[in-house]
Coordinates of C-alpha atoms and ligand atoms in Angstrom, one line a residue:
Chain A
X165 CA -5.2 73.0 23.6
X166 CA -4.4 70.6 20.4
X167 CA -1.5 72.7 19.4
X168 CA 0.0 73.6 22.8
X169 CA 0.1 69.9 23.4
X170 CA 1.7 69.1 20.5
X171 CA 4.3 71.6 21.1
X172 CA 5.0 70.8 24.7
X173 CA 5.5 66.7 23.1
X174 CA 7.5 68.2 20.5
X175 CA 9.7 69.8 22.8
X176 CA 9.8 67.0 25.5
X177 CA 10.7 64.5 22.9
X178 CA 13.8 67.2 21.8
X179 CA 14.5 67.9 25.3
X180 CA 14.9 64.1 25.7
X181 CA 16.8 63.0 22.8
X182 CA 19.9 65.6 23.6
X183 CA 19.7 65.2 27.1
X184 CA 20.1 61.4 26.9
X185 CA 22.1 61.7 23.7
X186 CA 24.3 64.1 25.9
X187 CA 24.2 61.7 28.8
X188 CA 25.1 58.5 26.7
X189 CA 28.3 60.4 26.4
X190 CA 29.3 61.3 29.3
X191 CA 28.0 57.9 30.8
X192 CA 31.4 56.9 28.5
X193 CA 33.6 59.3 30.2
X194 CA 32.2 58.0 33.7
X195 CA 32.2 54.8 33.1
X196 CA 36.4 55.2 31.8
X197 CA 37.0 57.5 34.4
X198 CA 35.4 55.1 37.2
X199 CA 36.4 51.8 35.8
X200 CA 40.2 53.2 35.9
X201 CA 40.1 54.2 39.5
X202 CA 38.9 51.1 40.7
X203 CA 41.7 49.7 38.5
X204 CA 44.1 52.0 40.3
X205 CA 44.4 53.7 37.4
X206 CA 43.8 57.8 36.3
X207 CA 41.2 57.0 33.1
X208 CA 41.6 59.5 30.3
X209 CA 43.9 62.9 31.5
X210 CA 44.9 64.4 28.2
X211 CA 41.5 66.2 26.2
X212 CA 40.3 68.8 28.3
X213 CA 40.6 69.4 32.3
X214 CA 41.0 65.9 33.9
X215 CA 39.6 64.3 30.5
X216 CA 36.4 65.8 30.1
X217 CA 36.6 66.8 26.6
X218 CA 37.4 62.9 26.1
X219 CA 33.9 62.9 24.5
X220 CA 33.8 65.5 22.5
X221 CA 37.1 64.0 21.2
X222 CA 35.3 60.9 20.6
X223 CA 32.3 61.8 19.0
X224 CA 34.2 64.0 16.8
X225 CA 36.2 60.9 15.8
X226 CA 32.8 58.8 15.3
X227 CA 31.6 61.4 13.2
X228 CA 34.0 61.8 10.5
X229 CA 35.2 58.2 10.3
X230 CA 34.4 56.8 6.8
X231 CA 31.4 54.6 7.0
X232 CA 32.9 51.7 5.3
X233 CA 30.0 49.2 3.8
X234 CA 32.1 46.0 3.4
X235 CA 31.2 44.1 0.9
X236 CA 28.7 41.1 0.8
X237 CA 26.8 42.4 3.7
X238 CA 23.1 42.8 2.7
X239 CA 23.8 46.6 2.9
X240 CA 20.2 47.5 3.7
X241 CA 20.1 45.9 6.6
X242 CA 23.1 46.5 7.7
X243 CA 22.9 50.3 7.1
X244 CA 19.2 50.0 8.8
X245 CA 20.4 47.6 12.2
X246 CA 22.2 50.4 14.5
X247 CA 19.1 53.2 13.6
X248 CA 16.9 50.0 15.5
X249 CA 19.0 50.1 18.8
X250 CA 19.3 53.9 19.1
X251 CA 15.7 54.3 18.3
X252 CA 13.8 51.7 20.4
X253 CA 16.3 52.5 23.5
X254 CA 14.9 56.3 22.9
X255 CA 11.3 55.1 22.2
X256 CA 11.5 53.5 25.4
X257 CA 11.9 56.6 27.1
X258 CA 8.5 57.7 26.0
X259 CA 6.7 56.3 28.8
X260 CA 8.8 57.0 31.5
X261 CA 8.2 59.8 33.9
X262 CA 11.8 61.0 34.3
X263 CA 10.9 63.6 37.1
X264 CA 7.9 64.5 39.0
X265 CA 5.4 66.8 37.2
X266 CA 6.3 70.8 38.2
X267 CA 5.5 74.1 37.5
X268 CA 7.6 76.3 35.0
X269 CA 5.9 80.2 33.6
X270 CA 2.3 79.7 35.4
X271 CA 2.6 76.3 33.0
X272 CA 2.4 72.4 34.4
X273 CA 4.9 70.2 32.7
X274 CA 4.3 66.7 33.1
X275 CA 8.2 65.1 32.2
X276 CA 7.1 62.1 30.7
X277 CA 6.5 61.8 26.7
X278 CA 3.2 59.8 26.8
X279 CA 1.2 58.8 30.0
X280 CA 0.1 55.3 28.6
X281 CA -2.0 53.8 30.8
X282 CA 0.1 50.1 29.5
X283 CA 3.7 52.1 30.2
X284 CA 5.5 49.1 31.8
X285 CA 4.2 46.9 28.8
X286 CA 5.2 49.6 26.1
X287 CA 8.9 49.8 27.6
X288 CA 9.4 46.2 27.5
X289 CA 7.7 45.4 24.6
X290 CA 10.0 47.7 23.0
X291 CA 13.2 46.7 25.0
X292 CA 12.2 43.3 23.0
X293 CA 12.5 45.5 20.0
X294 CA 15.7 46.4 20.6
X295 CA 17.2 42.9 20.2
X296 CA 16.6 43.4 16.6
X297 CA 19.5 46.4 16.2
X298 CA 22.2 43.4 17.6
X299 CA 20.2 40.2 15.7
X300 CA 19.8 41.7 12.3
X301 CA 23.1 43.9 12.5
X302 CA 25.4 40.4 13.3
X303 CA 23.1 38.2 10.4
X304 CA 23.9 41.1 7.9
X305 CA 27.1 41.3 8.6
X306 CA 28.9 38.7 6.4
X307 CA 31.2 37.8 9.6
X308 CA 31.1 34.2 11.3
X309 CA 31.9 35.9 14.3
X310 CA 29.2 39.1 14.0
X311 CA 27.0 36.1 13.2
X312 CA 27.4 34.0 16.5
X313 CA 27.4 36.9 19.0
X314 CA 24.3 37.6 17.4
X315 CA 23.1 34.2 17.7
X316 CA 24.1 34.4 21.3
X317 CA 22.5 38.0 22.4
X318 CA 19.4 36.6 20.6
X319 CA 19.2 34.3 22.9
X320 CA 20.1 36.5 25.6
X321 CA 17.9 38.6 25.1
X322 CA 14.9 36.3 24.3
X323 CA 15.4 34.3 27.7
X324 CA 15.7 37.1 30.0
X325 CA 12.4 39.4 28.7
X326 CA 11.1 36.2 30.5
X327 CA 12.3 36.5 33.4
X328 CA 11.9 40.2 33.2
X329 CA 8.1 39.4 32.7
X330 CA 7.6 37.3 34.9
X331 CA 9.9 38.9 38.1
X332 CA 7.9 42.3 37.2
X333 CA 4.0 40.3 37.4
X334 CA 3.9 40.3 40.8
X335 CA 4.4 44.1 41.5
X336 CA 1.9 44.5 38.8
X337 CA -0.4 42.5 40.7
X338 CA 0.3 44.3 43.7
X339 CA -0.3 47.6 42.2
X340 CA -2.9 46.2 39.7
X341 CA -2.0 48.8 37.0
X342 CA 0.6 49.3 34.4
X343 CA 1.4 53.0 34.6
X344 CA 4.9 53.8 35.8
X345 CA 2.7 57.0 37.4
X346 CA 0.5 54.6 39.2
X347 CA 3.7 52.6 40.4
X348 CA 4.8 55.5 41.7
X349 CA 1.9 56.6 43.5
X350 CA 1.4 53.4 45.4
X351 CA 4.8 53.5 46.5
X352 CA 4.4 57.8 47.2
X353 CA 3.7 56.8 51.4
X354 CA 8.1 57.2 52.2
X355 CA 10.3 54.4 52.2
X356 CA 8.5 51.8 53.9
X357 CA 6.5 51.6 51.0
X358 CA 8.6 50.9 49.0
X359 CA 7.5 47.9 46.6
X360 CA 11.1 46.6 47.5
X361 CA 10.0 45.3 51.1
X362 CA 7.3 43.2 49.9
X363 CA 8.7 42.1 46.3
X364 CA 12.9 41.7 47.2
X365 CA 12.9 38.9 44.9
X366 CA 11.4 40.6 42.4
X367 CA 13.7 43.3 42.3
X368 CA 16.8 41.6 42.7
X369 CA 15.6 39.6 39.4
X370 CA 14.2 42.4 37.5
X371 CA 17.7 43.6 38.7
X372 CA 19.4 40.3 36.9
X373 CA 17.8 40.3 34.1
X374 CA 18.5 44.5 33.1
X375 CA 21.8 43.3 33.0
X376 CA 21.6 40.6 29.9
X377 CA 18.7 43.4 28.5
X378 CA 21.3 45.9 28.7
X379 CA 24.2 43.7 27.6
X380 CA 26.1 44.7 30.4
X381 CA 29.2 42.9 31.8
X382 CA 28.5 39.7 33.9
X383 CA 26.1 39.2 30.9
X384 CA 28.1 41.1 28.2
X385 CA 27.9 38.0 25.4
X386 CA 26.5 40.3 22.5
X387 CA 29.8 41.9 22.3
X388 CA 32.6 38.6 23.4
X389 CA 35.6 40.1 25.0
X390 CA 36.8 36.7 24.9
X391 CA 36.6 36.6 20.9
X392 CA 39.3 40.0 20.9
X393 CA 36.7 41.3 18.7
X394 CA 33.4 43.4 19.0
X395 CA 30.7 40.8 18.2
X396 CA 27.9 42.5 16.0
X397 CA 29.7 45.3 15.8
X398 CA 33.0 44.2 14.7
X399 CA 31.7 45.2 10.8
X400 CA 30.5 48.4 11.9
X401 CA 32.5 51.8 11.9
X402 CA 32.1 55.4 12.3
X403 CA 28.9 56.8 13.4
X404 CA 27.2 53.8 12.6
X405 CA 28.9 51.8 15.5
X406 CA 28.4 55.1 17.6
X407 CA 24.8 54.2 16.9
X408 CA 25.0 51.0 18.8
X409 CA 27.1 52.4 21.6
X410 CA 24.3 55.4 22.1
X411 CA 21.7 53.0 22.1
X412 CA 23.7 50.8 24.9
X413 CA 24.2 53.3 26.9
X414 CA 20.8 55.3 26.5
X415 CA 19.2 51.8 27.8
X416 CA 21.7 51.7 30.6
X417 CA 20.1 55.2 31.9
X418 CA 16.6 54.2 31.0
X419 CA 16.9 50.9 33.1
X420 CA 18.1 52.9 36.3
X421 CA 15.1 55.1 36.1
X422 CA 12.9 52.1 35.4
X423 CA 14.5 50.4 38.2
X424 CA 13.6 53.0 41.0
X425 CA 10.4 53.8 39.1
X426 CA 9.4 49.9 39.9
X427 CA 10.5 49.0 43.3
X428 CA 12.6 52.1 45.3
X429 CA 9.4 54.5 45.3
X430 CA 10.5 56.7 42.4
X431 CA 10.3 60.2 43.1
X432 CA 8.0 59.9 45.6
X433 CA 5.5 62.9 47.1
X434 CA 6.7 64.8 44.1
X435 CA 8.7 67.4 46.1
X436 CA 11.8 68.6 44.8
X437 CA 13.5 66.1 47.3
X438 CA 11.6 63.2 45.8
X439 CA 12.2 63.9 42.3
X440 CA 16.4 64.5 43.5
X441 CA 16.0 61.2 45.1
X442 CA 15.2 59.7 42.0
X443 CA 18.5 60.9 40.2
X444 CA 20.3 59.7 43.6
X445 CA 19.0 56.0 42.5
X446 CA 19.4 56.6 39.4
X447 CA 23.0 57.4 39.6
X448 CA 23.6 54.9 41.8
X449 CA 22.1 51.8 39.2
X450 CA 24.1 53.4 36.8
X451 CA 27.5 53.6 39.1
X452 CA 26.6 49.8 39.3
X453 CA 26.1 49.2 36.0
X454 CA 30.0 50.1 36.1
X455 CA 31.0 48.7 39.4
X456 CA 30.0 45.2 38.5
X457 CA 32.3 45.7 35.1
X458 CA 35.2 46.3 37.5
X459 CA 34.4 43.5 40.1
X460 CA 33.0 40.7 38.1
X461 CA 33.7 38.5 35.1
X462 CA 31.7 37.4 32.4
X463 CA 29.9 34.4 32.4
X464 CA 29.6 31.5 29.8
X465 CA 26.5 31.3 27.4
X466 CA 25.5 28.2 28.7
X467 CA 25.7 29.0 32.4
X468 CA 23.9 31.7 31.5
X469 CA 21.4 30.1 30.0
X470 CA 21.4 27.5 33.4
X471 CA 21.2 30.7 35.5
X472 CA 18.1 32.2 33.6
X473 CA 15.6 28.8 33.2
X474 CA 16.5 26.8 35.9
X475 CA 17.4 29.2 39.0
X476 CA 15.8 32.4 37.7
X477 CA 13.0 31.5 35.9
X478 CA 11.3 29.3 38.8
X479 CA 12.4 31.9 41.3
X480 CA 9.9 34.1 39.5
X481 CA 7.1 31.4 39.0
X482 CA 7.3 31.1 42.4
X483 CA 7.3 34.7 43.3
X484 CA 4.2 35.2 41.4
X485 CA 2.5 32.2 42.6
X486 CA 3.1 32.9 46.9
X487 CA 2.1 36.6 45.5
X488 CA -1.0 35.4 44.6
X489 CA -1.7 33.2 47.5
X490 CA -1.0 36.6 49.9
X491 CA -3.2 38.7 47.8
X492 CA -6.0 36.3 47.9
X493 CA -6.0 35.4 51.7
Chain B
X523 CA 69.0 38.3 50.9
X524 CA 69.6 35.1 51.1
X525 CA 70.1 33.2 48.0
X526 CA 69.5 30.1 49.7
X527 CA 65.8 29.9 48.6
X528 CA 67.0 30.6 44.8
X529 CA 69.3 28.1 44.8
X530 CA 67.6 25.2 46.2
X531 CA 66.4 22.7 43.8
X532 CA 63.9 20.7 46.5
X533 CA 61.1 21.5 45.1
X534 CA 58.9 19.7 47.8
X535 CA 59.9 23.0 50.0
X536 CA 56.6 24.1 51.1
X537 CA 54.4 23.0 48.3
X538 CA 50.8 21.5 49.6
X539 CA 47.8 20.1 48.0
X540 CA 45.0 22.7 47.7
X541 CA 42.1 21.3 49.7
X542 CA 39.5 21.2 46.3
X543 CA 36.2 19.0 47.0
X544 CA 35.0 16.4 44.6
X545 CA 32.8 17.5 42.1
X546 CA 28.5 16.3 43.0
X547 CA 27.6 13.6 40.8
X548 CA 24.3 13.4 41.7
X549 CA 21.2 16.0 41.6
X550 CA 21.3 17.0 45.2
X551 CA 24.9 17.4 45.8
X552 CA 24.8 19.7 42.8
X553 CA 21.9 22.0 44.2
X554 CA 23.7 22.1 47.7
X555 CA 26.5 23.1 45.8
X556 CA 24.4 26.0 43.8
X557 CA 23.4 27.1 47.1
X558 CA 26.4 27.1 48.9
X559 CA 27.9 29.5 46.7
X560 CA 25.0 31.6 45.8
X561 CA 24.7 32.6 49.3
X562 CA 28.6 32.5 50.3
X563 CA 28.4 36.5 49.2
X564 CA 31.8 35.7 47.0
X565 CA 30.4 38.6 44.1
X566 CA 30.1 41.2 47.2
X567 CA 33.8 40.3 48.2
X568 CA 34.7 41.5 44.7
X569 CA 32.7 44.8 44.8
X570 CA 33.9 45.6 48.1
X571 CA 38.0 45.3 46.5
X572 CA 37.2 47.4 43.6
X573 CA 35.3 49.9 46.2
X574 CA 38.4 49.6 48.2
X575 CA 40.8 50.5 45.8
X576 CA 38.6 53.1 44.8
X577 CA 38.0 55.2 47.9
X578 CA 41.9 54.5 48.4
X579 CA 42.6 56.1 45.2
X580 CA 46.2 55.3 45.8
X581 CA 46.5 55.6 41.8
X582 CA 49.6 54.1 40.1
X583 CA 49.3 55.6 36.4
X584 CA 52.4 57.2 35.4
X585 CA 51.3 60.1 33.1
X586 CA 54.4 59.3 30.5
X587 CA 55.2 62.3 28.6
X588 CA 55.1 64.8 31.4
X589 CA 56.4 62.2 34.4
X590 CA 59.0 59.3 34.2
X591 CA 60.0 56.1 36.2
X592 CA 62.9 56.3 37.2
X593 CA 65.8 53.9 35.6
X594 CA 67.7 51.8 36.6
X595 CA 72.1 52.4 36.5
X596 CA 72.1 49.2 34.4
X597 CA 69.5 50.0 32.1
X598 CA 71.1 49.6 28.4
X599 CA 69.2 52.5 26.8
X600 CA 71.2 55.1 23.7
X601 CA 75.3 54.8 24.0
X602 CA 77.4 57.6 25.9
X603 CA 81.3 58.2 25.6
X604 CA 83.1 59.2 28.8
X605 CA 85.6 61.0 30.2
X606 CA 88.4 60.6 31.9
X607 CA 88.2 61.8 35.7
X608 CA 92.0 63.2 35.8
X609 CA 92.3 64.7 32.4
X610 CA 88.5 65.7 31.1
X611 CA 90.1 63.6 27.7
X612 CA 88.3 61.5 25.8
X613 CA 88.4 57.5 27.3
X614 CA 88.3 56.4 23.9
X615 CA 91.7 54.7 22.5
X616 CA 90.2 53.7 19.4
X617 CA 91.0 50.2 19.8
X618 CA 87.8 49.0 17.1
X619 CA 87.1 46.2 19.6
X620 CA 83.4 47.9 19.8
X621 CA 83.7 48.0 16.2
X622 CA 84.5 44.5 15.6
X623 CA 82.2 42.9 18.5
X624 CA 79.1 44.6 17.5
X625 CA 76.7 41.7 16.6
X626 CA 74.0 44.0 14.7
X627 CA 77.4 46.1 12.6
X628 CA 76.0 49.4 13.6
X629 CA 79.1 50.7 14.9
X630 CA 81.1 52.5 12.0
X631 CA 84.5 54.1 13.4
X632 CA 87.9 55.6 11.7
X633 CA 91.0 56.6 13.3
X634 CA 94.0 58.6 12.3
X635 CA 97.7 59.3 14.0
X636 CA 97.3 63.0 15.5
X637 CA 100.2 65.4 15.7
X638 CA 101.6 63.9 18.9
X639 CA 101.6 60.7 17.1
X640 CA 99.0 59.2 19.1
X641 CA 96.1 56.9 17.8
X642 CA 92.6 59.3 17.6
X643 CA 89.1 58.7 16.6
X644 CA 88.2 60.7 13.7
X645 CA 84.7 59.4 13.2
X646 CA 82.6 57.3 15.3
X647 CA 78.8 56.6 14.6
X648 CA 76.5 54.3 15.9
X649 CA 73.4 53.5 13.6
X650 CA 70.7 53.2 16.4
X651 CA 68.3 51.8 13.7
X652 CA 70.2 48.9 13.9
X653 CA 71.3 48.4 17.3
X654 CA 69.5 45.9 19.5
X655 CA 71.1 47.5 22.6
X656 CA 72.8 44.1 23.5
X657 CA 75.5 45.7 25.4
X658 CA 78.4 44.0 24.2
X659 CA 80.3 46.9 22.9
X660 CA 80.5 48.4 26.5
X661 CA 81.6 45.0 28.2
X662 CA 84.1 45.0 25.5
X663 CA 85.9 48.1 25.7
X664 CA 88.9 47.9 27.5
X665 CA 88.9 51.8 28.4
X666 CA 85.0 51.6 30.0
X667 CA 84.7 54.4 27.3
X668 CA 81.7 53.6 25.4
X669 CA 78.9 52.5 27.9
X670 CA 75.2 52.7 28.3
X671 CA 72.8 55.3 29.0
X672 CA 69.3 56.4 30.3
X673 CA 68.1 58.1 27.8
X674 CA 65.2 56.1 25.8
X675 CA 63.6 58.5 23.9
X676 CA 65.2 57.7 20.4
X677 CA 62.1 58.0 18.0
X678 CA 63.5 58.8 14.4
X679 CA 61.5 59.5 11.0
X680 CA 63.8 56.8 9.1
X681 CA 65.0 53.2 10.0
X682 CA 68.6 55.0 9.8
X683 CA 69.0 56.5 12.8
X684 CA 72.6 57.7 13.5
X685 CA 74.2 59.2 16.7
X686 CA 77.8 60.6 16.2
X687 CA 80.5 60.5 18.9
X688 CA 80.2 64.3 19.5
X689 CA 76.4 63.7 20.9
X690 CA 77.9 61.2 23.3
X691 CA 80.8 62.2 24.6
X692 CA 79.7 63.3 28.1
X693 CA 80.0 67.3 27.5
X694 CA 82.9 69.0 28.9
X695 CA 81.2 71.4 31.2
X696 CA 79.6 68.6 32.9
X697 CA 82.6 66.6 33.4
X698 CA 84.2 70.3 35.0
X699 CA 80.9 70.0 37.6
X700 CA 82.3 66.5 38.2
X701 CA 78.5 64.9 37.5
X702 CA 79.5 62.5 34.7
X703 CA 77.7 59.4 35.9
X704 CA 79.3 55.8 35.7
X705 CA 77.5 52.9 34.1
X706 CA 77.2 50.4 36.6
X707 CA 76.2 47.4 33.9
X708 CA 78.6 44.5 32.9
X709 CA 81.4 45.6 31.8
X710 CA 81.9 48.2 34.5
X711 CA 84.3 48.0 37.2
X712 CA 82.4 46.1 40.1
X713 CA 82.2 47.8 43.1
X714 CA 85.2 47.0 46.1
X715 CA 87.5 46.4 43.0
X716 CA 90.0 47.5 45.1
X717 CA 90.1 45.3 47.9
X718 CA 90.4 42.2 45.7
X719 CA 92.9 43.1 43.3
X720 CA 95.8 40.8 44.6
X721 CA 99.4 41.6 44.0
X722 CA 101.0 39.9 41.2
X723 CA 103.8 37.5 42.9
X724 CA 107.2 38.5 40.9
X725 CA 108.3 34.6 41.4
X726 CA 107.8 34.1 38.0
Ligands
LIG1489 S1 74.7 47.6 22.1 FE1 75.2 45.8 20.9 S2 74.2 46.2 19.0 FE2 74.3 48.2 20.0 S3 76.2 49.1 19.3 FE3 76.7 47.9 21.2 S4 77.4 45.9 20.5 FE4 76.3 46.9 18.8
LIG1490 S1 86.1 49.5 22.5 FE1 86.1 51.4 23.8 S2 88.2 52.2 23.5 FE2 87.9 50.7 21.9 S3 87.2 51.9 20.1 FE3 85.4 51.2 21.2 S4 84.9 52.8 22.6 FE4 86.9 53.2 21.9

């Protein structure tokens, strides 16, 4: 029993890393390929049949670039920062069920790494981990700029786990567990019970804030696009950088599921339709993830900073408080 | 097209005031104004264009190497040399004005008396490394010999990058097929030369 369940964690955790390596990949070549159209434009043509090989190209590149180490940077550190993000975006991963438990050889395979019975506090206690790849990356970096967008996804980051927090206490409440399987199990009725109906405030800023955890673009101040340079990263090269950009785009798949797992039902019953349901809303977070690059532009660190403690955070508050009255009465 | 509208200096012509509100000063003007444009739906007007142009997929990327824009006639891209229609000879009289007006000195030219004792161009080169495709040697030429053409694709390996009056001269079996294409920039004849050339009075 010991060693079959080691194995079968071995080779989830191995299953998981290359898919989602794979995926964090090919989330690049979608997110090229869809950002061009709705620019009227064809997105990479060149490697491959319509592009695809575009990533193969790219990782090859990021491999064999020289890792340059410039000098003054505290090179520990520095060398140590982009292994943080890739890691805790994958660690992350460990507690959530990606797909509903089935049946393969006669043998039950439950897809989720570790059934915690604290899963929702695990993934974002160690999305608050994950600042640290940006925070220590940009402060090791030996670059005013590296340093300030540092300074500024610090922040970020540090005011929207709150509203994170906060926006996800009253479906906790509601569900009075932690367990993403739980979640999903109270919301396992169809779609009109869906934690969405009685919590849309809660979603929409659980929704909000996965944007500034994720870094993504009406919240996209780690890396300034106004600053012509890549914020933390702009010291970074070769496979080291690819780190970062793995770790970004491992966390934008790992919110989607999270997303769906919370408030759309997840895969529901646990039929094959459920658990292809999911990946429908999971694709569809993700396609938003992109859509929203295309549609909207970034906002300043201060407004951002207005948006998250004086609309958001109160919104939440408030969420959680009528929450309570309902459950009480 | 009317020029009219170019050419008119009134610049009060249909310029208005955007209607823009004072800013709030106070506390509540600035919540109404939060809420007012958190619930005018303005970020959903912006997915729904990008969507739009998606689903329309009416794509405008040009995929360069294997399609081109078109060019314009009076685009001033590598030099030709024409022809003349009624004789398939070359235009060139080797006057040296091209020579002489070149701003950039990238045209090098020699001439020599043939055997019928008439002025020839025995070498002609234009460094294209220098050239800054100004256009002056083909308004200058009194023959419309040296003029223009479309092709852009010049890349070179050195800074020196000559052309030789052999690789411009319009080749003689397209001048036979009577495609030899006129340059219709400055210097060219206009078009409807004809009807305004007026008769010199023999008065004086
Ligand atoms: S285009 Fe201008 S620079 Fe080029 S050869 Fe003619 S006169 Fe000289
Ligand atoms: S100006 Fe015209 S005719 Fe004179 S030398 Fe140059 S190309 Fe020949």
């Amino acid at each position: 029993m010991e060693t079959a369940y080691l194995i079968e964690t071995v080779i989830k955790v191995v299953v998981i890393l290359l898919i989602f390596s794979a995926l964090a990949g090919i989330g690049t070549y979608f997110e090229r390929k869809i950002l061009a159209f709705m620019q009227r434009r064809l997105g990479p043509m060149n490697v491959g049949p319509y592009g695809l090989l575009q990533v193969a190209a790219d990782g090859v590149k990021l491999f064999t670039k020289e890792d340059i180490i410039p000098t003054n940077v505290v090179a520990p550190i520095f060398k140590i920062a982009p292994v943080i993000t890739a890691a805790t975006a994958f660690m992350a991963a460990a507690a959530i069920p990606f797909l509903p438990q089935f049946t393969l050889f006669g043998y039950t395979v439950h897809p989720i790494v570790a059934d915690i019975n604290i899963g929702i506090l695990y993934i974002l206690g160690i999305m608050g981990v994950g600042l640290y790849g940006p925070l220590l990356g940009g402060m090791a970096s030996a670059n005013k700029f590296s340093l300030l967008s540092a300074a500024r996804g610090a922040a970020v980051f540090i005011s929207y786990e709150v509203i994170t927090g906060l926006s996800i206490l009253a479906p906790i409440m509601m569900v009075g567990s932690l367990s993403l399987i739980d979640f999903n199990e109270y919301q396992s009725g169809g779609i009109g019970d869906w934690i969405v109906w009685s919590q849309p405030v809660a979603f929409v800023l659980f929704w909000i804030a996965a944007f500034a955890e994720t870094g993504r673009t009406p919240f996209h101040l780690i890396a300034n696009d106004h600053e012509i340079i890549d914020g933390f990263g702009t010291e970074y090269s070769g496979m080291r950088w690819g780190l970062f950009f793995i770790g970004e785009y491992a966390n934008m798949f790992f919110i989607s599921f999270v997303i769906p797992l919370l408030f759309l039902g997840g895969y529901g019953d646990g039929s094959i339709l459920g658990a292809l349901g999911l990946l429908a809303k999971m694709s569809f977070f993700f396609f938003f993830f992109l859509w929203s690059r295309a549609a909207w532009p970034d906002v300043r660190p201060d407004q951002l900073m207005w948006l998250c403690w004086k609309v958001l955070m109160p919104l939440a508050v408030i969420n959680v408080v009528i929450t309570g009255f309902v459950m009480m009465f | 097209m009317h020029k009219e509208q170019f050419n008119s200096r009134n610049v009060n012509n249909g310029y208005y005031l955007v209607d823009i509100e004072d800013y709030p000063q106070d506390g509540w003007g600035k919540f109404k104004r939060v809420v007012r444009r958190t619930l005018r739906g303005e970020l959903f007007v912006g997915l729904w264009v990008v969507l739009r142009e998606m689903i329309k997929f009416d794509i405008h990327t040009i995929e360069y190497p294997l399609e081109k824009m078109p060019i314009g006639p009076r685009y001033r891209a590598v030099h030709e040399m024409k022809r003349l229609w009624e004789s398939d000879t070359e235009r060139c009289i080797g006057c040296g004005l091209c020579e002489k007006i070149c701003i950039s000195d990238c045209i090098r030219m020699d001439t020599r008396i043939d055997e019928n004792s008439r002025k020839e161009v025995s070498q002609y080169t234009i460094n294209l490394g220098r050239c800054i495709f100004c256009g002056y040697c083909a308004e200058v030429c009194p023959e419309l010999a040296i003029t223009h053409g479309g092709e852009y694709e010049n890349a070179s390996e050195q800074r020196e990058h000559f052309i030789m009056y052999e690789d411009m001269l319009t080749p003689i079996d397209t001048m036979k097929a009577g495609k030899q294409l006129e340059f219709e920039g400055f210097g060219a004849i206009t078009p409807h030369e004809d009807e305004r050339v007026k008769k010199t009075p023999l008065a004086y």
